[in-house]
Amino acid sequence: MLIDGFGRKHDYLRVSVTERCNFRCHYCMPEKPFSWVPRENLLSYEDLFKFIKVSIDEGIKKVRITGGEPLLRDNLDYFIKLISDYKSDIDLALTTNGFLLPQMAQKLKNAGLKRINISLDTLNQERAKQIAQKDVLDTVLEGIRKAKEVGLKIKINCVPLKGINDIDILEVLEFCKKEGFPVRYIEFMENSFAKNSAKGLTSNEILEIISKKYPNFVKVLRDTTSPAQYYALEDGYEFGIIEPHKDDFCSSCNRIRLTAEGFLIPCLYFEDAMSIKEAIRANDIDKATEVLKLVLKNKPEKNRWSNASDNKVSGRAFYQTGG
Ligand code: SAM
Ligand code: SF4
């Protein structure tokens, strides 16, 4: 079992397979100038898988593939299959912007993927273009339709930004309710790669907007390590809000992150990280296990966003860590 220095049990590993992305979202990535990590610095699928096996053997029960945009990396279905064949009951999921799903959804499903989170910040074409810096909406919607058709279980992620897509919060909710997808609004997390102008909505501001149409929603109490707080509308439809600025957000944290370059990151805000690349490339499983335990031991108690009086932003790029 993997337990950190504050007694939190860890059973969730997020693996970023690439930092590259075909979008340039306002809240995540600068437009330019840009240089990507050279491909030879990335761990191969086989090496990433070696570490995933170490983690599963140590108690990881949920693995999420993310990025950058994970579907940009060639043959992602091969990687999914490696994991799914190793442990078929692992909770294996993927987070994507959905743009490449029209051609990839069936392959991912065939490889053993069951669950998928798709980012959808708005249903308005112009505002989707404004956020991603590219005309993406029609293709993303086609990707969502395809993922549903092949039987992937879908959740939607939405990051509301002031003055941009705050007016779309209800429309995204209506779309997800109609399609039967849970939606989770994510409070914008300040980071030095986001556009300076990006300002997020707090969970209270999001709830206030939703309450204009659905005044009788109720808080749902769940005994879970999910980072989201869930709410139910009168008809039973549930939506969530991820509130990293909330004081007790980190108390049930159960996750660690592995970047495509092999850095193991205990917390999104924490600048320190340790590399498992050398150990994994040398097939030194004991060393990789030792690094995993050390990273957990040094995990901080709280993230930076939980302290409202601290104006610092994270120097970690979301497109590198996978969010
Ligand atoms: N490219 C994929 C996508 O967009 O879904 C996967 C990687 S992305 C970094 C993972 C999640 O992080 C997305 O749901 C995205 O909306 C979210 N995200 C990125 N930057 C964020 C920020 N500054 N604050 C809150 N959420 C953010
Ligand atoms: Fe790319 Fe996802 Fe970041 Fe948008 S949020 S720039 S899609 S990695």
mmCIF file with all atom_site columns, N, CA, C and O and ligand atoms in Angstrom, residues 19-29 67-69 96-97 119 318-319, ligand 2:
data_model
loop_
_atom_site.group_PDB
_atom_site.id
_atom_site.type_symbol
_atom_site.label_atom_id
_atom_site.label_alt_id
_atom_site.label_comp_id
_atom_site.label_asym_id
_atom_site.label_entity_id
_atom_site.label_seq_id
_atom_site.pdbx_PDB_ins_code
_atom_site.Cartn_x
_atom_site.Cartn_y
_atom_site.Cartn_z
_atom_site.occupancy
_atom_site.B_iso_or_equiv
_atom_site.pdbx_formal_charge
_atom_site.auth_seq_id
_atom_site.auth_comp_id
_atom_site.auth_asym_id
_atom_site.auth_atom_id
_atom_site.pdbx_PDB_model_num
ATOM   1  N  N   . GLU A 1 19  ? 3.653   16.089 -23.830 1.00 0.00 ? 19  GLU A N   1
ATOM   2  C  CA  . GLU A 1 19  ? 3.301   17.464 -23.441 1.00 0.00 ? 19  GLU A CA  1
ATOM   3  C  C   . GLU A 1 19  ? 2.741   18.220 -24.654 1.00 0.00 ? 19  GLU A C   1
ATOM   4  O  O   . GLU A 1 19  ? 2.208   19.311 -24.523 1.00 0.00 ? 19  GLU A O   1
ATOM   5  N  N   . ARG A 1 20  ? 2.894   17.619 -25.838 1.00 0.00 ? 20  ARG A N   1
ATOM   6  C  CA  . ARG A 1 20  ? 2.446   18.313 -27.064 1.00 0.00 ? 20  ARG A CA  1
ATOM   7  C  C   . ARG A 1 20  ? 0.935   18.407 -27.126 1.00 0.00 ? 20  ARG A C   1
ATOM   8  O  O   . ARG A 1 20  ? 0.230   17.549 -26.587 1.00 0.00 ? 20  ARG A O   1
ATOM   9  N  N   . CYS A 1 21  ? 0.465   19.422 -27.802 1.00 0.00 ? 21  CYS A N   1
ATOM   10 C  CA  . CYS A 1 21  ? -0.980  19.564 -27.901 1.00 0.00 ? 21  CYS A CA  1
ATOM   11 C  C   . CYS A 1 21  ? -1.357  20.256 -29.200 1.00 0.00 ? 21  CYS A C   1
ATOM   12 O  O   . CYS A 1 21  ? -0.602  21.085 -29.722 1.00 0.00 ? 21  CYS A O   1
ATOM   13 N  N   . ASN A 1 22  ? -2.532  19.897 -29.698 1.00 0.00 ? 22  ASN A N   1
ATOM   14 C  CA  . ASN A 1 22  ? -3.049  20.530 -30.914 1.00 0.00 ? 22  ASN A CA  1
ATOM   15 C  C   . ASN A 1 22  ? -3.944  21.729 -30.584 1.00 0.00 ? 22  ASN A C   1
ATOM   16 O  O   . ASN A 1 22  ? -4.476  22.361 -31.484 1.00 0.00 ? 22  ASN A O   1
ATOM   17 N  N   . PHE A 1 23  ? -4.171  22.027 -29.309 1.00 0.00 ? 23  PHE A N   1
ATOM   18 C  CA  . PHE A 1 23  ? -4.893  23.231 -28.879 1.00 0.00 ? 23  PHE A CA  1
ATOM   19 C  C   . PHE A 1 23  ? -3.910  24.148 -28.133 1.00 0.00 ? 23  PHE A C   1
ATOM   20 O  O   . PHE A 1 23  ? -2.828  23.708 -27.738 1.00 0.00 ? 23  PHE A O   1
ATOM   21 N  N   . ARG A 1 24  ? -4.315  25.368 -27.922 1.00 0.00 ? 24  ARG A N   1
ATOM   22 C  CA  . ARG A 1 24  ? -3.517  26.315 -27.128 1.00 0.00 ? 24  ARG A CA  1
ATOM   23 C  C   . ARG A 1 24  ? -4.436  26.984 -26.110 1.00 0.00 ? 24  ARG A C   1
ATOM   24 O  O   . ARG A 1 24  ? -4.627  28.206 -26.157 1.00 0.00 ? 24  ARG A O   1
ATOM   25 N  N   . CYS A 1 25  ? -5.038  26.184 -25.248 1.00 0.00 ? 25  CYS A N   1
ATOM   26 C  CA  . CYS A 1 25  ? -6.071  26.738 -24.365 1.00 0.00 ? 25  CYS A CA  1
ATOM   27 C  C   . CYS A 1 25  ? -5.538  27.875 -23.496 1.00 0.00 ? 25  CYS A C   1
ATOM   28 O  O   . CYS A 1 25  ? -4.472  27.753 -22.894 1.00 0.00 ? 25  CYS A O   1
ATOM   29 N  N   . HIS A 1 26  ? -6.341  28.916 -23.460 1.00 0.00 ? 26  HIS A N   1
ATOM   30 C  CA  . HIS A 1 26  ? -6.116  30.112 -22.640 1.00 0.00 ? 26  HIS A CA  1
ATOM   31 C  C   . HIS A 1 26  ? -5.521  29.837 -21.266 1.00 0.00 ? 26  HIS A C   1
ATOM   32 O  O   . HIS A 1 26  ? -4.646  30.519 -20.799 1.00 0.00 ? 26  HIS A O   1
ATOM   33 N  N   . TYR A 1 27  ? -6.111  28.831 -20.599 1.00 0.00 ? 27  TYR A N   1
ATOM   34 C  CA  . TYR A 1 27  ? -5.803  28.588 -19.182 1.00 0.00 ? 27  TYR A CA  1
ATOM   35 C  C   . TYR A 1 27  ? -4.656  27.614 -18.987 1.00 0.00 ? 27  TYR A C   1
ATOM   36 O  O   . TYR A 1 27  ? -4.300  27.290 -17.872 1.00 0.00 ? 27  TYR A O   1
ATOM   37 N  N   . CYS A 1 28  ? -4.059  27.137 -20.090 1.00 0.00 ? 28  CYS A N   1
ATOM   38 C  CA  . CYS A 1 28  ? -3.099  26.034 -19.974 1.00 0.00 ? 28  CYS A CA  1
ATOM   39 C  C   . CYS A 1 28  ? -1.761  26.315 -20.641 1.00 0.00 ? 28  CYS A C   1
ATOM   40 O  O   . CYS A 1 28  ? -0.715  26.027 -20.091 1.00 0.00 ? 28  CYS A O   1
ATOM   41 N  N   . MET A 1 29  ? -1.796  26.892 -21.833 1.00 0.00 ? 29  MET A N   1
ATOM   42 C  CA  . MET A 1 29  ? -0.593  26.965 -22.670 1.00 0.00 ? 29  MET A CA  1
ATOM   43 C  C   . MET A 1 29  ? -0.373  28.325 -23.278 1.00 0.00 ? 29  MET A C   1
ATOM   44 O  O   . MET A 1 29  ? -1.335  28.941 -23.727 1.00 0.00 ? 29  MET A O   1
ATOM   45 N  N   . GLY A 1 67  ? -2.186  14.292 -20.928 1.00 0.00 ? 67  GLY A N   1
ATOM   46 C  CA  . GLY A 1 67  ? -1.118  14.970 -21.665 1.00 0.00 ? 67  GLY A CA  1
ATOM   47 C  C   . GLY A 1 67  ? -1.052  16.431 -21.225 1.00 0.00 ? 67  GLY A C   1
ATOM   48 O  O   . GLY A 1 67  ? -1.576  16.761 -20.176 1.00 0.00 ? 67  GLY A O   1
ATOM   49 N  N   . GLY A 1 68  ? -0.582  17.256 -22.028 1.00 0.00 ? 68  GLY A N   1
ATOM   50 C  CA  . GLY A 1 68  ? -0.723  17.505 -23.442 1.00 0.00 ? 68  GLY A CA  1
ATOM   51 C  C   . GLY A 1 68  ? -1.972  16.788 -23.967 1.00 0.00 ? 68  GLY A C   1
ATOM   52 O  O   . GLY A 1 68  ? -2.890  16.497 -23.231 1.00 0.00 ? 68  GLY A O   1
ATOM   53 N  N   . GLU A 1 69  ? -1.980  16.594 -25.239 1.00 0.00 ? 69  GLU A N   1
ATOM   54 C  CA  . GLU A 1 69  ? -3.102  15.846 -25.803 1.00 0.00 ? 69  GLU A CA  1
ATOM   55 C  C   . GLU A 1 69  ? -2.654  14.405 -26.048 1.00 0.00 ? 69  GLU A C   1
ATOM   56 O  O   . GLU A 1 69  ? -1.877  14.146 -26.968 1.00 0.00 ? 69  GLU A O   1
ATOM   57 N  N   . THR A 1 96  ? -8.956  13.762 -22.572 1.00 0.00 ? 96  THR A N   1
ATOM   58 C  CA  . THR A 1 96  ? -8.614  14.252 -23.912 1.00 0.00 ? 96  THR A CA  1
ATOM   59 C  C   . THR A 1 96  ? -9.413  15.500 -24.262 1.00 0.00 ? 96  THR A C   1
ATOM   60 O  O   . THR A 1 96  ? -10.489 15.728 -23.711 1.00 0.00 ? 96  THR A O   1
ATOM   61 N  N   . ASN A 1 97  ? -8.883  16.268 -25.213 1.00 0.00 ? 97  ASN A N   1
ATOM   62 C  CA  . ASN A 1 97  ? -9.676  17.407 -25.707 1.00 0.00 ? 97  ASN A CA  1
ATOM   63 C  C   . ASN A 1 97  ? -10.681 16.949 -26.761 1.00 0.00 ? 97  ASN A C   1
ATOM   64 O  O   . ASN A 1 97  ? -11.469 17.748 -27.252 1.00 0.00 ? 97  ASN A O   1
ATOM   65 N  N   . SER A 1 119 ? -12.819 17.355 -22.531 1.00 0.00 ? 119 SER A N   1
ATOM   66 C  CA  . SER A 1 119 ? -12.941 18.763 -22.161 1.00 0.00 ? 119 SER A CA  1
ATOM   67 C  C   . SER A 1 119 ? -13.894 19.471 -23.115 1.00 0.00 ? 119 SER A C   1
ATOM   68 O  O   . SER A 1 119 ? -13.758 19.353 -24.333 1.00 0.00 ? 119 SER A O   1
ATOM   69 N  N   . PHE A 1 318 ? 0.399   22.772 -16.885 1.00 0.00 ? 318 PHE A N   1
ATOM   70 C  CA  . PHE A 1 318 ? -0.634  21.726 -16.919 1.00 0.00 ? 318 PHE A CA  1
ATOM   71 C  C   . PHE A 1 318 ? -0.436  20.797 -18.105 1.00 0.00 ? 318 PHE A C   1
ATOM   72 O  O   . PHE A 1 318 ? -0.737  19.620 -18.036 1.00 0.00 ? 318 PHE A O   1
ATOM   73 N  N   . TYR A 1 319 ? 0.060   21.377 -19.222 1.00 0.00 ? 319 TYR A N   1
ATOM   74 C  CA  . TYR A 1 319 ? 0.223   20.507 -20.397 1.00 0.00 ? 319 TYR A CA  1
ATOM   75 C  C   . TYR A 1 319 ? 1.376   19.522 -20.213 1.00 0.00 ? 319 TYR A C   1
ATOM   76 O  O   . TYR A 1 319 ? 1.468   18.539 -20.945 1.00 0.00 ? 319 TYR A O   1
HETATM 77 FE FE1 . SF4 B 2 .   ? -4.036  21.137 -24.727 1.00 0.00 ? 2   SF4 B FE1 1
HETATM 78 FE FE2 . SF4 B 2 .   ? -5.582  20.111 -22.834 1.00 0.00 ? 2   SF4 B FE2 1
HETATM 79 FE FE3 . SF4 B 2 .   ? -3.901  22.145 -22.295 1.00 0.00 ? 2   SF4 B FE3 1
HETATM 80 FE FE4 . SF4 B 2 .   ? -6.010  22.603 -23.813 1.00 0.00 ? 2   SF4 B FE4 1
HETATM 81 S  S1  . SF4 B 2 .   ? -6.044  21.932 -21.645 1.00 0.00 ? 2   SF4 B S1  1
HETATM 82 S  S2  . SF4 B 2 .   ? -3.896  23.288 -24.255 1.00 0.00 ? 2   SF4 B S2  1
HETATM 83 S  S3  . SF4 B 2 .   ? -6.231  20.721 -24.891 1.00 0.00 ? 2   SF4 B S3  1
HETATM 84 S  S4  . SF4 B 2 .   ? -3.325  20.098 -22.858 1.00 0.00 ? 2   SF4 B S4  1
#
